[in-house]
PDB file of C-alpha atoms in Angstrom:
ATOM      1  CA  THR A 671       5.497   3.875   6.820  1.00 86.00           C
ATOM      2  CA  PHE A 672       5.766   0.145   7.381  1.00 89.00           C
ATOM      3  CA  GLY A 673       8.103  -2.450   5.937  1.00 93.00           C
ATOM      4  CA  ALA A 674       7.932  -6.236   5.751  1.00 92.00           C
ATOM      5  CA  VAL A 675      10.957  -8.515   5.929  1.00 94.00           C
ATOM      6  CA  ASP A 676      11.197 -12.176   4.900  1.00 90.00           C
ATOM      7  CA  THR A 677      12.162 -13.837   8.177  1.00 90.00           C
ATOM      8  CA  ALA A 678      12.187 -17.309   6.609  1.00 88.00           C
ATOM      9  CA  GLY A 679      14.933 -16.342   4.180  1.00 79.00           C
ATOM     10  CA  TYR A 680      17.852 -13.953   4.530  1.00 84.00           C
ATOM     11  CA  GLY A 681      15.877 -11.045   5.942  1.00 90.00           C
ATOM     12  CA  ALA A 682      15.196  -9.584   2.507  1.00 92.00           C
ATOM     13  CA  LEU A 683      12.929  -6.566   2.266  1.00 94.00           C
ATOM     14  CA  VAL A 684       9.575  -7.792   0.928  1.00 95.00           C
ATOM     15  CA  ALA A 685       7.493  -4.625   0.746  1.00 97.00           C
ATOM     16  CA  VAL A 686       6.978  -1.080   2.005  1.00 97.00           C
ATOM     17  CA  ILE A 687       3.697   0.787   2.441  1.00 98.00           C
ATOM     18  CA  GLY A 688       3.028   4.279   3.722  1.00 97.00           C
ATOM     19  CA  LEU A 689       0.271   6.791   4.195  1.00 97.00           C
ATOM     20  CA  SER A 690       1.039  10.497   3.718  1.00 97.00           C
ATOM     21  CA  MET A 691      -1.387  13.233   4.631  1.00 97.00           C
ATOM     22  CA  ARG A 692      -2.394  15.434   1.677  1.00 96.00           C
ATOM     23  CA  GLY A 693      -4.427  18.091   3.419  1.00 90.00           C
ATOM     24  CA  THR A 694      -6.280  17.852   6.676  1.00 90.00           C
ATOM     25  CA  ARG A 695      -8.536  14.871   5.897  1.00 97.00           C
ATOM     26  CA  THR A 696      -6.954  13.157   2.865  1.00 98.00           C
ATOM     27  CA  GLY A 697      -4.387  10.374   3.037  1.00 98.00           C
ATOM     28  CA  GLU A 698      -2.343   9.171   0.076  1.00 98.00           C
ATOM     29  CA  VAL A 699      -1.249   5.546   0.094  1.00 98.00           C
ATOM     30  CA  GLY A 700       2.005   4.561  -1.561  1.00 97.00           C
ATOM     31  CA  PHE A 701       3.577   1.120  -1.786  1.00 98.00           C
ATOM     32  CA  TRP A 702       6.320  -1.015  -3.262  1.00 96.00           C
ATOM     33  CA  THR A 703       6.793  -4.794  -3.417  1.00 96.00           C
ATOM     34  CA  ALA A 704      10.018  -6.612  -4.280  1.00 95.00           C
ATOM     35  CA  ARG A 705       9.706  -8.364  -7.629  1.00 93.00           C
ATOM     36  CA  GLN A 706      10.098 -11.894  -6.249  1.00 93.00           C
ATOM     37  CA  TYR A 707       7.168 -11.370  -3.825  1.00 94.00           C
ATOM     38  CA  ARG A 708       4.690  -9.927  -6.323  1.00 94.00           C
ATOM     39  CA  GLY A 709       1.561 -11.772  -7.413  1.00 95.00           C
ATOM     40  CA  ARG A 710       0.807 -13.232  -3.974  1.00 96.00           C
ATOM     41  CA  GLY A 711      -1.811 -10.718  -2.842  1.00 96.00           C
ATOM     42  CA  LEU A 712       0.420  -9.371  -0.074  1.00 96.00           C
ATOM     43  CA  MET A 713       0.135  -5.733  -1.094  1.00 97.00           C
ATOM     44  CA  THR A 714      -3.588  -5.963  -1.799  1.00 97.00           C
ATOM     45  CA  GLU A 715      -4.075  -7.111   1.796  1.00 96.00           C
ATOM     46  CA  ALA A 716      -1.717  -4.428   3.124  1.00 97.00           C
ATOM     47  CA  VAL A 717      -3.408  -1.579   1.210  1.00 98.00           C
ATOM     48  CA  ARG A 718      -6.820  -2.703   2.496  1.00 97.00           C
ATOM     49  CA  ALA A 719      -5.479  -2.765   6.050  1.00 97.00           C
ATOM     50  CA  VAL A 720      -3.827   0.664   5.849  1.00 97.00           C
ATOM     51  CA  ALA A 721      -6.881   2.263   4.222  1.00 97.00           C
ATOM     52  CA  GLY A 722      -9.160   0.730   6.858  1.00 96.00           C
ATOM     53  CA  TRP A 723      -6.865   1.958   9.614  1.00 96.00           C
ATOM     54  CA  ALA A 724      -6.804   5.459   8.096  1.00 97.00           C
ATOM     55  CA  PHE A 725     -10.600   5.688   7.983  1.00 97.00           C
ATOM     56  CA  THR A 726     -11.097   4.440  11.538  1.00 97.00           C
ATOM     57  CA  GLU A 727      -8.082   5.705  13.461  1.00 96.00           C
ATOM     58  CA  ILE A 728      -6.902   9.005  11.957  1.00 94.00           C
ATOM     59  CA  PRO A 729      -9.717   9.605  10.684  1.00 92.00           C
ATOM     60  CA  VAL A 730      -9.603  10.706   7.067  1.00 97.00           C
ATOM     61  CA  ASP A 731     -12.470  11.454   4.684  1.00 98.00           C
ATOM     62  CA  ARG A 732     -10.706   9.841   1.746  1.00 97.00           C
ATOM     63  CA  VAL A 733      -7.632   7.869   0.793  1.00 98.00           C
ATOM     64  CA  ILE A 734      -6.113   8.460  -2.633  1.00 98.00           C
ATOM     65  CA  TRP A 735      -3.613   6.532  -4.732  1.00 97.00           C
ATOM     66  CA  ARG A 736      -1.332   7.699  -7.548  1.00 95.00           C
ATOM     67  CA  ALA A 737       1.292   5.936  -9.645  1.00 95.00           C
ATOM     68  CA  GLU A 738       3.588   6.572 -12.552  1.00 96.00           C
ATOM     69  CA  VAL A 739       2.036   6.102 -15.990  1.00 97.00           C
ATOM     70  CA  GLY A 740       2.588   2.509 -17.060  1.00 97.00           C
ATOM     71  CA  ASN A 741       2.836   1.062 -13.553  1.00 96.00           C
ATOM     72  CA  THR A 742       0.299  -1.656 -14.267  1.00 95.00           C
ATOM     73  CA  ALA A 743       1.067  -3.681 -11.128  1.00 94.00           C
ATOM     74  CA  SER A 744       0.290  -0.725  -8.869  1.00 96.00           C
ATOM     75  CA  ARG A 745      -2.861   0.001 -10.854  1.00 96.00           C
ATOM     76  CA  ALA A 746      -4.013  -3.615 -10.572  1.00 96.00           C
ATOM     77  CA  THR A 747      -3.524  -3.553  -6.806  1.00 97.00           C
ATOM     78  CA  ALA A 748      -5.435  -0.286  -6.488  1.00 97.00           C
ATOM     79  CA  LEU A 749      -8.308  -1.640  -8.587  1.00 97.00           C
ATOM     80  CA  ARG A 750      -8.522  -4.824  -6.491  1.00 97.00           C
ATOM     81  CA  VAL A 751      -8.794  -2.689  -3.349  1.00 96.00           C
ATOM     82  CA  GLY A 752     -11.466  -0.450  -4.878  1.00 95.00           C
ATOM     83  CA  PHE A 753      -9.679   2.751  -5.888  1.00 94.00           C
TER      84      PHE A 753
END
């Protein structure tokens, strides 16, 4: 799990992303972005980086994503990344 902090401001938490293993060769990515930092492409870039790392360094056969019904922001990020 990784977090990002706004060092230019008051040290506010910007985002969190993690990869949990769901079986021996499947990783599940989960993420959250603070409302005021959404819409900047930060999480799209982070999800791509974590998925790429998982495929090359762990390695996993697949990375999955799940979200609560109605979480359109999470869905949009996942679609931009290719889930």
